[in-house]
Amino acid sequence: EFLSGGQKKRVALVRTLLTPADILVLDEPTNHLDNEMAEWLEDYLTKYPGAFIMVTHDRYFLDKVTNKIVEIDKGQIYQYDANFSKFIELKAQREDMAGATERKAKSLYRMELEWMKRGARARSTKQKARTLRFEDLKNRSLIEEDGRVEINALSTRMGKKTIELYNIDKAYEDNVLIKDFTYIFLPEDRIGIIGPNGCGKTTLLKIIYENLEPDSGTMEIGSTIKLGYFSQENEYMDDKLRVIDYVRETAEFIQTSEGSMSASMMCERFLFTGSMQYSLIGKLSGGEKRRLYLLKILMEAPNVLILDEPTNDLDIYTLAILEEYLGTFPGIVISVSHDRYFLDKMATRIFAFEGGGAIKQYEGNFSDYKDTKSLTTDDNNKVDPVSAATVDEKKAENIANWKQKDTRLKFTYNEEKEYETIDEDIEKLELDMEETDDAIAHAATDYTKLNELMEIKKGLEKALEVKMERWVYLNDLAEKIEDQKDN
C-alpha cells in the first residue's frame, strides 16, 4: 500500500527470479525500475544459466543481455542472431534491400505510366504485355510502407519568465524527499531526472505541474507558461469513446509547421489509420492507449513538457520519433526516466536524487553523468580538456572545409549519353526477349536448339535487369539534379 510503482515492480520481479524455472518469460521487465535496479538486472541476466524470452523497449537493456532478436513487422516475423546494436544494422540492410526493390518498382511504374500515356507504339502482342506489366507494377508500387510516427513540433510562445524554484523542501513524515532545492529553468532546458524508486522524482514533477504544496520554499511560473504533463499512468479514458472523438476533445484543427492539420490527420501521423480512428478506445492495446494519450498531450501545444516515465509501453519506433520531436521542440522538457538510451538522446542536464533530499545537477546526458560519477571514484581517469577542445576545433574545421566544396550532383559525360539512349535500349532488349520466346515456342521438340535459346533468354534477362537498375539510378539522379535547380 505504501510502496511506489517502481518498488512494487521490484518485489514482483524478485519473486519471479526466485521461482525455479527452465525458461524465464519477462514482459517489459525494466518498466518502473530505477537505473540502478535495471543495471543489476542486466548483470543478473547476462549470468543467468537458462534461457529467457522477453518483450522490452529498453534499447540499452536489449543490447546488453540478448543474443537473438525476433521482430514482428507487418504480420511477418524476422529473426536475427544479434543484440540490439547488430539488429539495427541488419534491419537497416533488410530495409535497404526492400527499399531498393520498392524504389525500383516505383521507378519502373513511372516509366510504364509514361509509356501508357504515350500509347502503344508497337504491335498488339507487345501492347498487351506492356499493359499487363503496367498493372503489375502499379500494384507493386502501392506496397504498404512501414508505419512510422511523424510529429511536428507544436508549442505556445514562451515569455521571458519560465519556472523558478527557490529553496524547495518536501518530506513525508521522517522521509525527506527534497531539501533546499533551487533552480530557474532556461527556455530550452532538457532536464533528465534520475534516482532510486520512491526518492521523490514524481513529487518534484507534481510540485511543478499540480501545484503540490512544498513544506517550505516558493515556486513562480511565468504567465505565458503552458504545461503539458504526460504521467506514468494514462489519464481516464472513456472506453466507449471513439479514438477520433477523444482527440477532437482537444482540438478539431491545429497549426503546425506544415499548416493547419485536422484531428484525423494527426491521428494518421500517430498510426491510427482511418478504420482505427473509429474504433472504441476500449478495444485498444495498452501501448496504443499510451500513444493516443501522448498525441493528445502534444496537440495541446504546451511550451513546457513534463514527462513521467514516458517510454513505458511505447514501441521503439514511436520512441525514436518522440526523441526526434523533442530535439526540435522549442520549449522546456523535464523528464523522469529510467530509460538510459532515452536520457542520452534527450537530456542536456541531469538532476540526480542522491539521498537525504539532495538533488545534484550534472551537465550533459546520462552517459556524461555516469562518466562524471566514475571520475569522482577513479583518480586515474583524467580528462584533458585541451585535447578535447582541439579535437572539436579540428572537426569543426573539417566540416567547414567540406561545406566550401562544390557538392552539387551532376551527370558524368558517359552517364548523360547513357541517359539519352537507355529507354530505347530497354525497348530493344524487351523486343529481343519476345522474339526469343516465340523461337522457344517453335523449338519445343528440338532440344539442342531449345537449350541454346534458353541460354540466350537467360542472358537477355540478365542484361535487362542490369539496364533496369541503371534506368532507376539514372532517373533518380536526374530528379535530384532537377531538384537542385529549384533550391
mmCIF file of C-alpha atoms in Angstrom, residues 123-291:
data_model
loop_
_atom_site.group_PDB
_atom_site.id
_atom_site.type_symbol
_atom_site.label_atom_id
_atom_site.label_comp_id
_atom_site.label_asym_id
_atom_site.label_seq_id
_atom_site.Cartn_x
_atom_site.Cartn_y
_atom_site.Cartn_z
ATOM 1 C CA ARG A 123 2.387 -4.467 -82.347
ATOM 2 C CA SER A 124 -0.616 -5.618 -80.350
ATOM 3 C CA THR A 125 1.155 -8.503 -78.564
ATOM 4 C CA LYS A 126 3.715 -6.107 -77.158
ATOM 5 C CA GLN A 127 0.998 -3.643 -76.206
ATOM 6 C CA LYS A 128 -0.804 -6.359 -74.265
ATOM 7 C CA ALA A 129 2.382 -7.458 -72.496
ATOM 8 C CA ARG A 130 3.271 -3.900 -71.539
ATOM 9 C CA THR A 131 -0.264 -3.245 -70.299
ATOM 10 C CA LEU A 132 -0.144 -6.340 -68.086
ATOM 11 C CA ARG A 133 3.262 -5.305 -66.843
ATOM 12 C CA PHE A 134 1.946 -1.819 -66.073
ATOM 13 C CA GLU A 135 -0.886 -3.241 -63.944
ATOM 14 C CA ASP A 136 1.569 -5.461 -62.061
ATOM 15 C CA LEU A 137 3.924 -2.576 -61.351
ATOM 16 C CA LYS A 138 1.003 -0.388 -60.347
ATOM 17 C CA ASN A 139 0.067 -2.911 -57.676
ATOM 18 C CA ARG A 140 3.675 -3.261 -56.524
ATOM 19 C CA SER A 141 4.065 0.499 -56.232
ATOM 20 C CA LEU A 142 1.252 0.522 -53.700
ATOM 21 C CA ILE A 143 3.098 -1.793 -51.287
ATOM 22 C CA GLU A 144 2.414 -0.626 -47.751
ATOM 23 C CA GLU A 145 5.415 1.063 -46.185
ATOM 24 C CA ASP A 146 6.429 0.614 -42.561
ATOM 25 C CA GLY A 147 4.212 2.576 -40.220
ATOM 26 C CA ARG A 148 6.196 5.402 -38.705
ATOM 27 C CA VAL A 149 5.035 8.024 -36.266
ATOM 28 C CA GLU A 150 5.704 11.546 -37.534
ATOM 29 C CA ILE A 151 5.195 14.553 -35.312
ATOM 30 C CA ASN A 152 5.654 18.231 -35.976
ATOM 31 C CA ALA A 153 6.796 20.332 -33.045
ATOM 32 C CA LEU A 154 3.817 22.163 -31.560
ATOM 33 C CA SER A 155 4.155 24.762 -28.834
ATOM 34 C CA THR A 156 2.786 28.021 -27.481
ATOM 35 C CA ARG A 157 5.003 31.131 -27.385
ATOM 36 C CA MET A 158 7.007 31.435 -24.185
ATOM 37 C CA GLY A 159 7.790 34.722 -22.442
ATOM 38 C CA LYS A 160 10.955 35.586 -20.525
ATOM 39 C CA LYS A 161 9.738 34.258 -17.184
ATOM 40 C CA THR A 162 9.671 30.459 -17.063
ATOM 41 C CA ILE A 163 9.559 28.259 -13.930
ATOM 42 C CA GLU A 164 11.522 29.309 -10.862
ATOM 43 C CA LEU A 165 12.008 27.139 -7.774
ATOM 44 C CA TYR A 166 13.526 28.645 -4.631
ATOM 45 C CA ASN A 167 14.662 26.659 -1.560
ATOM 46 C CA ILE A 168 12.077 23.904 -2.013
ATOM 47 C CA ASP A 169 11.696 21.400 0.844
ATOM 48 C CA LYS A 170 9.363 18.413 0.855
ATOM 49 C CA ALA A 171 9.101 15.474 3.241
ATOM 50 C CA TYR A 172 6.570 12.858 4.251
ATOM 51 C CA GLU A 173 6.890 12.327 7.991
ATOM 52 C CA ASP A 174 10.575 11.447 8.507
ATOM 53 C CA ASN A 175 11.243 10.717 4.838
ATOM 54 C CA VAL A 176 12.977 13.789 3.390
ATOM 55 C CA LEU A 177 12.486 13.795 -0.389
ATOM 56 C CA ILE A 178 13.615 17.287 -1.422
ATOM 57 C CA LYS A 179 15.837 19.580 0.613
ATOM 58 C CA ASP A 180 16.667 23.203 -0.196
ATOM 59 C CA PHE A 181 16.359 22.828 -3.974
ATOM 60 C CA THR A 182 16.681 25.935 -6.145
ATOM 61 C CA TYR A 183 16.606 26.110 -9.924
ATOM 62 C CA ILE A 184 15.476 28.585 -12.597
ATOM 63 C CA PHE A 185 14.562 26.802 -15.829
ATOM 64 C CA LEU A 186 16.007 28.162 -19.061
ATOM 65 C CA PRO A 187 13.784 28.451 -22.187
ATOM 66 C CA GLU A 188 15.176 25.360 -23.950
ATOM 67 C CA ASP A 189 16.241 23.211 -20.989
ATOM 68 C CA ARG A 190 16.293 19.444 -21.462
ATOM 69 C CA ILE A 191 16.257 18.044 -17.929
ATOM 70 C CA GLY A 192 16.533 14.324 -17.152
ATOM 71 C CA ILE A 193 15.627 13.334 -13.591
ATOM 72 C CA ILE A 194 17.041 10.112 -12.126
ATOM 73 C CA GLY A 195 17.187 8.381 -8.776
ATOM 74 C CA PRO A 196 16.017 5.286 -6.877
ATOM 75 C CA ASN A 197 12.339 4.364 -6.760
ATOM 76 C CA GLY A 198 10.458 6.313 -4.104
ATOM 77 C CA CYS A 199 13.127 9.012 -3.772
ATOM 78 C CA GLY A 200 10.842 11.906 -4.777
ATOM 79 C CA LYS A 201 11.223 12.301 -8.547
ATOM 80 C CA THR A 202 7.490 12.288 -9.248
ATOM 81 C CA THR A 203 6.947 14.520 -6.209
ATOM 82 C CA LEU A 204 9.145 17.178 -7.816
ATOM 83 C CA LEU A 205 7.081 16.969 -11.008
ATOM 84 C CA LYS A 206 3.864 17.315 -9.020
ATOM 85 C CA ILE A 207 5.167 20.419 -7.283
ATOM 86 C CA ILE A 208 5.689 21.947 -10.726
ATOM 87 C CA TYR A 209 2.601 20.653 -12.520
ATOM 88 C CA GLU A 210 -0.041 20.023 -9.882
ATOM 89 C CA ASN A 211 0.978 22.841 -7.549
ATOM 90 C CA LEU A 212 1.675 20.316 -4.789
ATOM 91 C CA GLU A 213 2.446 22.490 -1.786
ATOM 92 C CA PRO A 214 6.091 22.237 -0.659
ATOM 93 C CA ASP A 215 6.830 22.280 3.078
ATOM 94 C CA SER A 216 8.867 25.411 2.513
ATOM 95 C CA GLY A 217 10.206 27.453 -0.356
ATOM 96 C CA THR A 218 8.441 29.123 -3.265
ATOM 97 C CA MET A 219 7.668 28.431 -6.902
ATOM 98 C CA GLU A 220 6.931 31.053 -9.552
ATOM 99 C CA ILE A 221 5.562 30.293 -13.028
ATOM 100 C CA GLY A 222 5.509 32.805 -15.879
ATOM 101 C CA SER A 223 2.159 33.928 -17.243
ATOM 102 C CA THR A 224 2.907 32.519 -20.729
ATOM 103 C CA ILE A 225 3.879 29.066 -19.489
ATOM 104 C CA LYS A 226 1.604 26.278 -20.732
ATOM 105 C CA LEU A 227 2.301 22.922 -19.132
ATOM 106 C CA GLY A 228 1.779 19.517 -20.715
ATOM 107 C CA TYR A 229 2.003 16.570 -18.317
ATOM 108 C CA PHE A 230 2.498 13.003 -19.570
ATOM 109 C CA SER A 231 2.093 10.925 -16.424
ATOM 110 C CA GLN A 232 3.170 7.357 -15.665
ATOM 111 C CA GLU A 233 -0.442 6.259 -15.792
ATOM 112 C CA ASN A 234 -2.779 7.290 -18.593
ATOM 113 C CA GLU A 235 -5.482 9.767 -17.716
ATOM 114 C CA TYR A 236 -9.025 8.422 -17.569
ATOM 115 C CA MET A 237 -10.235 7.371 -20.997
ATOM 116 C CA ASP A 238 -13.860 6.523 -21.688
ATOM 117 C CA ASP A 239 -13.687 3.046 -23.234
ATOM 118 C CA LYS A 240 -16.933 3.755 -25.103
ATOM 119 C CA LEU A 241 -15.467 6.834 -26.798
ATOM 120 C CA ARG A 242 -14.068 6.582 -30.318
ATOM 121 C CA VAL A 243 -10.398 7.410 -30.884
ATOM 122 C CA ILE A 244 -11.170 10.381 -33.149
ATOM 123 C CA ASP A 245 -13.678 11.835 -30.665
ATOM 124 C CA TYR A 246 -11.130 11.611 -27.842
ATOM 125 C CA VAL A 247 -8.635 13.591 -29.930
ATOM 126 C CA ARG A 248 -11.288 16.115 -31.016
ATOM 127 C CA GLU A 249 -11.898 16.928 -27.359
ATOM 128 C CA THR A 250 -8.558 18.728 -27.543
ATOM 129 C CA ALA A 251 -8.917 20.346 -30.968
ATOM 130 C CA GLU A 252 -10.539 19.772 -34.341
ATOM 131 C CA PHE A 253 -7.680 21.590 -36.094
ATOM 132 C CA ILE A 254 -4.172 22.595 -35.007
ATOM 133 C CA GLN A 255 -1.481 24.738 -36.604
ATOM 134 C CA THR A 256 1.847 23.061 -37.416
ATOM 135 C CA SER A 257 4.914 23.986 -39.434
ATOM 136 C CA GLU A 258 3.130 22.328 -42.370
ATOM 137 C CA GLY A 259 -0.008 24.411 -41.908
ATOM 138 C CA SER A 260 -3.395 23.515 -40.480
ATOM 139 C CA MET A 261 -3.917 19.840 -39.680
ATOM 140 C CA SER A 262 -7.150 18.146 -38.665
ATOM 141 C CA ALA A 263 -7.539 15.801 -35.725
ATOM 142 C CA SER A 264 -7.902 12.957 -38.209
ATOM 143 C CA MET A 265 -4.626 13.854 -39.922
ATOM 144 C CA MET A 266 -2.828 13.951 -36.571
ATOM 145 C CA CYS A 267 -4.271 10.532 -35.774
ATOM 146 C CA GLU A 268 -2.826 9.261 -39.053
ATOM 147 C CA ARG A 269 0.588 10.611 -38.038
ATOM 148 C CA PHE A 270 0.320 8.521 -34.885
ATOM 149 C CA LEU A 271 -0.529 5.359 -36.838
ATOM 150 C CA PHE A 272 -4.249 5.492 -36.102
ATOM 151 C CA THR A 273 -5.476 4.789 -39.623
ATOM 152 C CA GLY A 274 -8.943 5.586 -40.925
ATOM 153 C CA SER A 275 -10.593 2.452 -39.575
ATOM 154 C CA MET A 276 -8.795 2.619 -36.214
ATOM 155 C CA GLN A 277 -9.933 6.210 -35.669
ATOM 156 C CA TYR A 278 -13.491 4.988 -35.377
ATOM 157 C CA SER A 279 -12.615 2.113 -33.052
ATOM 158 C CA LEU A 280 -13.643 2.298 -29.418
ATOM 159 C CA ILE A 281 -10.837 3.150 -27.005
ATOM 160 C CA GLY A 282 -11.719 0.038 -25.021
ATOM 161 C CA LYS A 283 -10.508 -2.100 -27.929
ATOM 162 C CA LEU A 284 -7.020 -0.554 -27.996
ATOM 163 C CA SER A 285 -3.958 -2.269 -26.543
ATOM 164 C CA GLY A 286 -2.075 -0.734 -23.633
ATOM 165 C CA GLY A 287 0.619 0.604 -25.943
ATOM 166 C CA GLU A 288 -1.955 2.094 -28.328
ATOM 167 C CA LYS A 289 -3.694 3.868 -25.445
ATOM 168 C CA ARG A 290 -0.325 5.232 -24.331
ATOM 169 C CA ARG A 291 0.355 6.528 -27.838
#
